[in-house]
């Protein structure tokens, strides 16, 4: 079973809660962005980056809650990494020279590491799903083989029992023997 065929489980009243969640996120973003208006310079830029980052993460989390999947979880991790990078990059603007260059490189390295971890988790999850699918298929195949083996064994036993019953019919002659063989065929499912 691939991830695309996994049923989507939604919480009760999902559409209303989803729309309400989106409206709440938009409202929080506007409020947070408005609060940044009292700040100036780089503090204002940092504040806006934090507000924008929180909005993107909240939207990704809402989507993941509304339509749970490994892909949705991956998008939440990426949104967090991007938000953290944006804020860290803005904070680097308070520095100058080599300190600023190092700060930017550290922020980028942290983003790359977070994205790499997110991608690794997605690949691991997908690999586990494939393994689970293969395991389920292998179990099904083994179950079918067990059933076939049991059927073969039952057929072999029935044939052996028929051979014994037919041999016992040899003690009779004529119509009695024919009736005995006919009854043995019916009892042991022989044609």
CSV table of N, CA, C and O in Angstrom, one decimal, residues 39-148:
chain,number,residue,atom,x,y,z
A,39,UNK,N,8.5,48.7,16.2
A,39,UNK,CA,10.0,48.5,16.1
A,39,UNK,C,10.6,49.2,14.9
A,39,UNK,O,9.9,49.4,13.9
A,40,UNK,N,11.9,49.5,15.0
A,40,UNK,CA,12.5,50.1,13.8
A,40,UNK,C,13.8,49.3,13.5
A,40,UNK,O,14.3,48.6,14.2
A,41,UNK,N,14.2,49.6,12.3
A,41,UNK,CA,15.5,49.0,11.8
A,41,UNK,C,15.5,47.5,11.7
A,41,UNK,O,14.5,46.9,11.3
A,42,UNK,N,16.5,46.9,12.1
A,42,UNK,CA,16.7,45.4,12.0
A,42,UNK,C,15.7,44.7,12.9
A,42,UNK,O,15.3,43.6,12.6
A,43,UNK,N,15.4,45.3,14.1
A,43,UNK,CA,14.5,44.7,15.0
A,43,UNK,C,13.1,44.5,14.3
A,43,UNK,O,12.5,43.5,14.5
A,44,UNK,N,12.7,45.5,13.5
A,44,UNK,CA,11.5,45.4,12.8
A,44,UNK,C,11.6,44.2,11.8
A,44,UNK,O,10.6,43.4,11.6
A,45,UNK,N,12.7,44.1,11.1
A,45,UNK,CA,12.9,43.0,10.1
A,45,UNK,C,12.9,41.7,10.8
A,45,UNK,O,12.3,40.7,10.2
A,46,UNK,N,13.5,41.5,11.9
A,46,UNK,CA,13.5,40.3,12.7
A,46,UNK,C,12.1,39.9,13.1
A,46,UNK,O,11.6,38.8,13.0
A,47,UNK,N,11.4,40.9,13.6
A,47,UNK,CA,10.0,40.7,14.0
A,47,UNK,C,9.1,40.2,12.9
A,47,UNK,O,8.3,39.3,13.0
A,48,UNK,N,9.3,40.8,11.7
A,48,UNK,CA,8.5,40.4,10.5
A,48,UNK,C,8.9,39.0,10.1
A,48,UNK,O,8.0,38.2,9.7
A,49,UNK,N,10.1,38.7,10.1
A,49,UNK,CA,10.6,37.3,9.8
A,49,UNK,C,10.0,36.3,10.7
A,49,UNK,O,9.6,35.2,10.3
A,50,UNK,N,10.0,36.6,12.0
A,50,UNK,CA,9.4,35.7,13.0
A,50,UNK,C,7.9,35.5,12.8
A,50,UNK,O,7.4,34.4,12.8
A,51,UNK,N,7.2,36.6,12.5
A,51,UNK,CA,5.8,36.5,12.2
A,51,UNK,C,5.5,35.7,11.0
A,51,UNK,O,4.6,34.8,11.0
A,52,UNK,N,6.2,36.0,9.9
A,52,UNK,CA,6.1,35.2,8.7
A,52,UNK,C,6.4,33.7,8.9
A,52,UNK,O,5.7,32.9,8.4
A,53,UNK,N,7.5,33.5,9.6
A,53,UNK,CA,7.9,32.1,9.9
A,53,UNK,C,6.8,31.3,10.6
A,53,UNK,O,6.5,30.2,10.3
A,54,UNK,N,6.3,32.0,11.7
A,54,UNK,CA,5.2,31.4,12.5
A,54,UNK,C,4.0,31.1,11.6
A,54,UNK,O,3.4,30.0,11.8
A,55,UNK,N,3.7,32.0,10.7
A,55,UNK,CA,2.5,31.8,9.9
A,55,UNK,C,2.7,30.6,9.0
A,55,UNK,O,1.9,29.7,8.8
A,56,UNK,N,3.9,30.5,8.3
A,56,UNK,CA,4.2,29.4,7.4
A,56,UNK,C,4.2,28.0,8.2
A,56,UNK,O,3.6,27.0,7.7
A,57,UNK,N,4.8,28.0,9.3
A,57,UNK,CA,4.8,26.8,10.1
A,57,UNK,C,3.4,26.4,10.6
A,57,UNK,O,2.9,25.2,10.5
A,58,UNK,N,2.6,27.4,11.0
A,58,UNK,CA,1.2,27.1,11.4
A,58,UNK,C,0.4,26.6,10.3
A,58,UNK,O,-0.4,25.6,10.5
A,59,UNK,N,0.5,27.1,9.1
A,59,UNK,CA,-0.2,26.7,7.9
A,59,UNK,C,0.2,25.2,7.6
A,59,UNK,O,-0.7,24.4,7.3
A,60,UNK,N,1.5,24.9,7.6
A,60,UNK,CA,2.0,23.6,7.4
A,60,UNK,C,1.4,22.6,8.4
A,60,UNK,O,1.0,21.5,8.1
A,61,UNK,N,1.4,23.0,9.7
A,61,UNK,CA,0.9,22.1,10.7
A,61,UNK,C,-0.6,21.9,10.6
A,61,UNK,O,-1.1,20.8,10.8
A,62,UNK,N,-1.3,22.9,10.2
A,62,UNK,CA,-2.8,22.8,9.9
A,62,UNK,C,-3.0,21.8,8.8
A,62,UNK,O,-3.9,20.9,8.9
A,63,UNK,N,-2.3,21.9,7.7
A,63,UNK,CA,-2.4,21.0,6.6
A,63,UNK,C,-2.1,19.6,7.0
A,63,UNK,O,-2.8,18.6,6.7
A,64,UNK,N,-1.1,19.4,7.9
A,64,UNK,CA,-0.7,18.1,8.3
A,64,UNK,C,-1.8,17.5,9.2
A,64,UNK,O,-2.0,16.3,9.2
A,65,UNK,N,-2.4,18.4,10.0
A,65,UNK,CA,-3.5,17.9,10.8
A,65,UNK,C,-4.7,17.5,10.0
A,65,UNK,O,-5.4,16.5,10.3
A,66,UNK,N,-5.0,18.3,9.0
A,66,UNK,CA,-6.2,18.1,8.1
A,66,UNK,C,-6.0,16.9,7.2
A,66,UNK,O,-6.9,16.2,7.0
A,67,UNK,N,-4.8,16.8,6.6
A,67,UNK,CA,-4.5,15.7,5.7
A,67,UNK,C,-3.2,15.0,6.1
A,67,UNK,O,-2.2,15.3,5.6
A,68,UNK,N,-3.3,14.2,7.2
A,68,UNK,CA,-2.1,13.6,7.7
A,68,UNK,C,-1.4,12.7,6.7
A,68,UNK,O,-2.0,11.9,6.1
A,69,UNK,N,-0.1,12.9,6.5
A,69,UNK,CA,0.7,12.0,5.7
A,69,UNK,C,2.2,12.3,6.0
A,69,UNK,O,2.5,13.3,6.7
A,70,UNK,N,3.0,11.4,5.5
A,70,UNK,CA,4.5,11.6,5.7
A,70,UNK,C,4.9,12.9,5.0
A,70,UNK,O,5.8,13.6,5.4
A,71,UNK,N,4.3,13.1,3.8
A,71,UNK,CA,4.7,14.3,3.0
A,71,UNK,C,4.3,15.6,3.8
A,71,UNK,O,5.0,16.5,3.8
A,72,UNK,N,3.1,15.5,4.4
A,72,UNK,CA,2.7,16.7,5.2
A,72,UNK,C,3.6,17.0,6.4
A,72,UNK,O,4.0,18.1,6.7
A,73,UNK,N,4.1,15.9,7.0
A,73,UNK,CA,5.0,16.0,8.1
A,73,UNK,C,6.3,16.6,7.6
A,73,UNK,O,7.0,17.4,8.3
A,74,UNK,N,6.8,16.2,6.4
A,74,UNK,CA,8.0,16.7,5.8
A,74,UNK,C,7.8,18.2,5.6
A,74,UNK,O,8.8,18.9,5.9
A,75,UNK,N,6.7,18.6,5.1
A,75,UNK,CA,6.5,20.0,4.8
A,75,UNK,C,6.5,20.9,6.1
A,75,UNK,O,7.0,22.0,6.0
A,76,UNK,N,6.1,20.3,7.2
A,76,UNK,CA,6.1,21.0,8.5
A,76,UNK,C,7.6,21.2,8.8
A,76,UNK,O,8.0,22.3,9.2
A,77,UNK,N,8.4,20.1,8.7
A,77,UNK,CA,9.8,20.2,9.1
A,77,UNK,C,10.5,21.3,8.2
A,77,UNK,O,11.3,22.0,8.7
A,78,UNK,N,10.2,21.3,6.9
A,78,UNK,CA,10.8,22.2,6.0
A,78,UNK,C,10.4,23.6,6.3
A,78,UNK,O,11.2,24.6,6.3
A,79,UNK,N,9.1,23.8,6.6
A,79,UNK,CA,8.6,25.2,7.0
A,79,UNK,C,9.4,25.7,8.2
A,79,UNK,O,9.7,26.9,8.3
A,80,UNK,N,9.6,24.8,9.2
A,80,UNK,CA,10.3,25.2,10.4
A,80,UNK,C,11.7,25.6,10.1
A,80,UNK,O,12.3,26.6,10.6
A,81,UNK,N,12.4,24.8,9.3
A,81,UNK,CA,13.8,25.1,8.9
A,81,UNK,C,13.9,26.4,8.1
A,81,UNK,O,14.7,27.2,8.4
A,82,UNK,N,12.9,26.6,7.2
A,82,UNK,CA,12.9,27.9,6.5
A,82,UNK,C,12.7,29.1,7.4
A,82,UNK,O,13.3,30.1,7.3
A,83,UNK,N,11.7,28.9,8.3
A,83,UNK,CA,11.4,30.0,9.3
A,83,UNK,C,12.6,30.3,10.2
A,83,UNK,O,13.0,31.5,10.4
A,84,UNK,N,13.2,29.3,10.7
A,84,UNK,CA,14.4,29.5,11.5
A,84,UNK,C,15.5,30.2,10.8
A,84,UNK,O,16.2,31.1,11.3
A,85,UNK,N,15.7,29.8,9.5
A,85,UNK,CA,16.8,30.4,8.7
A,85,UNK,C,16.5,31.9,8.5
A,85,UNK,O,17.4,32.7,8.6
A,86,UNK,N,15.2,32.2,8.1
A,86,UNK,CA,14.9,33.6,7.8
A,86,UNK,C,15.2,34.5,9.1
A,86,UNK,O,15.7,35.6,8.9
A,87,UNK,N,14.8,34.0,10.2
A,87,UNK,CA,15.0,34.8,11.5
A,87,UNK,C,16.5,34.9,11.7
A,87,UNK,O,17.0,36.0,12.0
A,88,UNK,N,17.2,33.7,11.6
A,88,UNK,CA,18.6,33.8,11.9
A,88,UNK,C,19.4,34.7,10.9
A,88,UNK,O,20.3,35.4,11.3
A,89,UNK,N,19.0,34.7,9.7
A,89,UNK,CA,19.6,35.5,8.7
A,89,UNK,C,19.4,37.0,9.0
A,89,UNK,O,20.3,37.8,8.9
A,90,UNK,N,18.2,37.3,9.4
A,90,UNK,CA,17.9,38.7,9.8
A,90,UNK,C,18.7,39.1,11.0
A,90,UNK,O,19.2,40.3,11.1
A,91,UNK,N,18.9,38.2,12.0
A,91,UNK,CA,19.7,38.5,13.2
A,91,UNK,C,21.1,38.8,12.8
A,91,UNK,O,21.8,39.5,13.5
A,92,UNK,N,21.6,38.2,11.7
A,92,UNK,CA,22.9,38.4,11.3
A,92,UNK,C,23.2,39.8,10.8
A,92,UNK,O,24.3,40.3,10.8
A,93,UNK,N,22.1,40.5,10.4
A,93,UNK,CA,22.3,41.9,9.9
A,93,UNK,C,22.7,42.8,11.0
A,93,UNK,O,23.2,43.9,10.7
A,94,UNK,N,22.6,42.4,12.2
A,94,UNK,CA,23.1,43.2,13.4
A,94,UNK,C,24.6,43.2,13.5
A,94,UNK,O,25.2,43.9,14.2
A,95,UNK,N,25.2,42.3,12.7
A,95,UNK,CA,26.7,42.1,12.8
A,95,UNK,C,27.3,42.7,11.6
A,95,UNK,O,26.6,43.0,10.6
A,96,UNK,N,28.6,42.8,11.6
A,96,UNK,CA,29.4,43.4,10.5
A,96,UNK,C,30.6,42.5,10.2
A,96,UNK,O,31.1,41.8,11.0
A,97,UNK,N,31.1,42.7,9.0
A,97,UNK,CA,32.4,42.0,8.6
A,97,UNK,C,32.3,40.5,8.7
A,97,UNK,O,31.3,39.9,8.3
A,98,UNK,N,33.4,40.0,9.2
A,98,UNK,CA,33.6,38.5,9.2
A,98,UNK,C,32.5,37.9,10.2
A,98,UNK,O,32.0,36.8,9.9
A,99,UNK,N,32.2,38.6,11.3
A,99,UNK,CA,31.2,38.1,12.2
A,99,UNK,C,29.8,37.9,11.5
A,99,UNK,O,29.2,36.9,11.7
A,100,UNK,N,29.5,38.8,10.6
A,100,UNK,CA,28.2,38.7,9.8
A,100,UNK,C,28.3,37.5,8.9
A,100,UNK,O,27.4,36.7,8.7
A,101,UNK,N,29.5,37.4,8.2
A,101,UNK,CA,29.7,36.3,7.2
A,101,UNK,C,29.6,34.9,7.9
A,101,UNK,O,28.9,34.0,7.4
A,102,UNK,N,30.2,34.8,9.1
A,102,UNK,CA,30.1,33.6,9.8
A,102,UNK,C,28.7,33.3,10.3
A,102,UNK,O,28.2,32.2,10.2
A,103,UNK,N,28.0,34.3,10.7
A,103,UNK,CA,26.6,34.2,11.2
A,103,UNK,C,25.8,33.7,10.1
A,103,UNK,O,25.0,32.7,10.2
A,104,UNK,N,25.9,34.2,8.9
A,104,UNK,CA,25.1,33.8,7.7
A,104,UNK,C,25.4,32.4,7.3
A,104,UNK,O,24.5,31.6,7.1
A,105,UNK,N,26.7,32.0,7.3
A,105,UNK,CA,27.1,30.6,7.0
A,105,UNK,C,26.5,29.7,8.0
A,105,UNK,O,26.1,28.6,7.7
A,106,UNK,N,26.6,30.1,9.3
A,106,UNK,CA,26.0,29.2,10.4
A,106,UNK,C,24.5,29.0,10.2
A,106,UNK,O,23.9,27.9,10.3
A,107,UNK,N,23.8,30.1,9.9
A,107,UNK,CA,22.4,30.0,9.6
A,107,UNK,C,22.0,29.1,8.4
A,107,UNK,O,21.1,28.3,8.5
A,108,UNK,N,22.8,29.3,7.4
A,108,UNK,CA,22.6,28.4,6.2
A,108,UNK,C,22.9,27.0,6.5
A,108,UNK,O,22.2,26.1,6.1
A,109,UNK,N,24.0,26.7,7.2
A,109,UNK,CA,24.3,25.4,7.6
A,109,UNK,C,23.2,24.7,8.5
A,109,UNK,O,22.9,23.5,8.3
A,110,UNK,N,22.7,25.5,9.4
A,110,UNK,CA,21.6,25.0,10.2
A,110,UNK,C,20.3,24.7,9.3
A,110,UNK,O,19.7,23.6,9.5
A,111,UNK,N,20.0,25.5,8.4
A,111,UNK,CA,18.9,25.3,7.5
A,111,UNK,C,19.2,24.0,6.6
A,111,UNK,O,18.3,23.2,6.5
A,112,UNK,N,20.3,23.9,6.1
A,112,UNK,CA,20.7,22.7,5.3
A,112,UNK,C,20.6,21.4,6.1
A,112,UNK,O,20.0,20.4,5.7
A,113,UNK,N,21.1,21.5,7.3
A,113,UNK,CA,21.0,20.3,8.2
A,113,UNK,C,19.6,20.0,8.5
A,113,UNK,O,19.2,18.8,8.5
A,114,UNK,N,18.7,20.9,8.8
A,114,UNK,CA,17.3,20.7,9.2
A,114,UNK,C,16.6,20.1,7.9
A,114,UNK,O,15.8,19.2,8.1
A,115,UNK,N,16.9,20.7,6.8
A,115,UNK,CA,16.2,20.1,5.5
A,115,UNK,C,16.7,18.7,5.2
A,115,UNK,O,16.0,17.9,4.8
A,116,UNK,N,18.0,18.5,5.5
A,116,UNK,CA,18.6,17.1,5.2
A,116,UNK,C,17.9,16.1,6.2
A,116,UNK,O,17.6,15.0,5.8
A,117,UNK,N,17.8,16.5,7.4
A,117,UNK,CA,17.1,15.6,8.4
A,117,UNK,C,15.6,15.4,8.0
A,117,UNK,O,15.2,14.2,8.1
A,118,UNK,N,15.0,16.4,7.5
A,118,UNK,CA,13.6,16.3,7.1
A,118,UNK,C,13.5,15.3,5.9
A,118,UNK,O,12.6,14.4,5.9
A,119,UNK,N,14.4,15.5,5.0
A,119,UNK,CA,14.4,14.6,3.8
A,119,UNK,C,14.7,13.2,4.2
A,119,UNK,O,14.1,12.2,3.7
A,120,UNK,N,15.7,13.0,5.1
A,120,UNK,CA,16.1,11.7,5.6
A,120,UNK,C,14.9,11.0,6.2
A,120,UNK,O,14.6,9.8,6.0
A,121,UNK,N,14.2,11.7,7.1
A,121,UNK,CA,13.0,11.1,7.8
A,121,UNK,C,11.9,10.7,6.8
A,121,UNK,O,11.3,9.7,6.9
A,122,UNK,N,11.7,11.5,5.7
A,122,UNK,CA,10.7,11.2,4.7
A,122,UNK,C,11.2,9.9,4.0
A,122,UNK,O,10.3,9.0,3.7
A,123,UNK,N,12.4,9.9,3.6
A,123,UNK,CA,12.9,8.7,2.9
A,123,UNK,C,12.8,7.4,3.7
A,123,UNK,O,12.5,6.4,3.3
A,124,UNK,N,13.2,7.6,5.0
A,124,UNK,CA,13.1,6.4,6.0
A,124,UNK,C,11.6,6.0,6.1
A,124,UNK,O,11.3,4.8,6.0
A,125,UNK,N,10.7,6.9,6.2
A,125,UNK,CA,9.3,6.6,6.3
A,125,UNK,C,8.8,5.9,5.1
A,125,UNK,O,8.1,4.9,5.1
A,126,UNK,N,9.2,6.4,3.9
A,126,UNK,CA,8.8,5.8,2.6
A,126,UNK,C,9.4,4.4,2.5
A,126,UNK,O,8.7,3.5,2.1
A,127,UNK,N,10.7,4.2,2.9
A,127,UNK,CA,11.3,2.9,2.9
A,127,UNK,C,10.6,1.9,3.8
A,127,UNK,O,10.4,0.8,3.5
A,128,UNK,N,10.3,2.4,5.0
A,128,UNK,CA,9.5,1.6,5.9
A,128,UNK,C,8.2,1.2,5.4
A,128,UNK,O,7.7,0.0,5.5
A,129,UNK,N,7.5,2.1,4.7
A,129,UNK,CA,6.2,1.8,4.1
A,129,UNK,C,6.4,0.7,3.0
A,129,UNK,O,5.6,-0.2,2.9
A,130,UNK,N,7.4,0.8,2.2
A,130,UNK,CA,7.7,-0.1,1.1
A,130,UNK,C,8.0,-1.5,1.8
A,130,UNK,O,7.4,-2.5,1.3
A,131,UNK,N,8.8,-1.5,2.8
A,131,UNK,CA,9.1,-2.7,3.5
A,131,UNK,C,7.8,-3.4,4.1
A,131,UNK,O,7.6,-4.6,4.0
A,132,UNK,N,7.0,-2.5,4.7
A,132,UNK,CA,5.7,-3.0,5.3
A,132,UNK,C,4.9,-3.6,4.2
A,132,UNK,O,4.3,-4.7,4.4
A,133,UNK,N,4.8,-3.0,3.0
A,133,UNK,CA,4.0,-3.5,1.9
A,133,UNK,C,4.6,-4.8,1.4
A,133,UNK,O,3.8,-5.8,1.2
A,134,UNK,N,5.9,-4.9,1.3
A,134,UNK,CA,6.5,-6.1,0.9
A,134,UNK,C,6.3,-7.2,1.9
A,134,UNK,O,6.1,-8.4,1.5
A,135,UNK,N,6.4,-6.9,3.2
A,135,UNK,CA,6.2,-7.8,4.2
A,135,UNK,C,4.8,-8.4,4.2
A,135,UNK,O,4.5,-9.6,4.3
A,136,UNK,N,3.8,-7.5,4.0
A,136,UNK,CA,2.4,-7.9,3.9
A,136,UNK,C,2.2,-8.8,2.7
A,136,UNK,O,1.5,-9.8,2.8
A,137,UNK,N,2.8,-8.4,1.6
A,137,UNK,CA,2.7,-9.3,0.4
A,137,UNK,C,3.3,-10.7,0.6
A,137,UNK,O,2.8,-11.7,0.2
A,138,UNK,N,4.5,-10.7,1.3
A,138,UNK,CA,5.2,-11.9,1.6
A,138,UNK,C,4.3,-12.8,2.5
A,138,UNK,O,4.2,-14.0,2.3
A,139,UNK,N,3.7,-12.1,3.5
A,139,UNK,CA,2.8,-12.9,4.4
A,139,UNK,C,1.6,-13.5,3.6
A,139,UNK,O,1.2,-14.6,3.9
A,140,UNK,N,1.1,-12.7,2.7
A,140,UNK,CA,-0.1,-13.1,2.0
A,140,UNK,C,0.4,-14.3,1.1
A,140,UNK,O,-0.4,-15.3,1.0
A,141,UNK,N,1.5,-14.2,0.5
A,141,UNK,CA,2.0,-15.3,-0.4
A,141,UNK,C,2.3,-16.6,0.5
A,141,UNK,O,1.9,-17.7,0.1
A,142,UNK,N,2.9,-16.4,1.6
A,142,UNK,CA,3.1,-17.5,2.5
A,142,UNK,C,1.8,-18.2,3.0
A,142,UNK,O,1.7,-19.4,3.0
A,143,UNK,N,0.8,-17.3,3.3
A,143,UNK,CA,-0.5,-17.8,3.7
A,143,UNK,C,-1.1,-18.6,2.6
A,143,UNK,O,-1.7,-19.7,2.8
A,144,UNK,N,-1.0,-18.1,1.3
A,144,UNK,CA,-1.5,-18.9,0.2
A,144,UNK,C,-0.8,-20.2,0.0
A,144,UNK,O,-1.4,-21.2,-0.3
A,145,UNK,N,0.5,-20.2,0.2
A,145,UNK,CA,1.3,-21.5,0.1
A,145,UNK,C,0.9,-22.4,1.2
A,145,UNK,O,0.8,-23.6,0.9
A,146,UNK,N,0.7,-21.9,2.4
A,146,UNK,CA,0.2,-22.8,3.5
A,146,UNK,C,-1.1,-23.4,3.2
A,146,UNK,O,-1.3,-24.6,3.4
A,147,UNK,N,-2.0,-22.6,2.7
A,147,UNK,CA,-3.4,-23.1,2.3
A,147,UNK,C,-3.3,-24.1,1.2
A,147,UNK,O,-4.0,-25.2,1.3
A,148,UNK,N,-2.4,-23.9,0.2
A,148,UNK,CA,-2.3,-24.9,-0.9
A,148,UNK,C,-1.7,-26.2,-0.4
A,148,UNK,O,-2.1,-27.3,-0.8
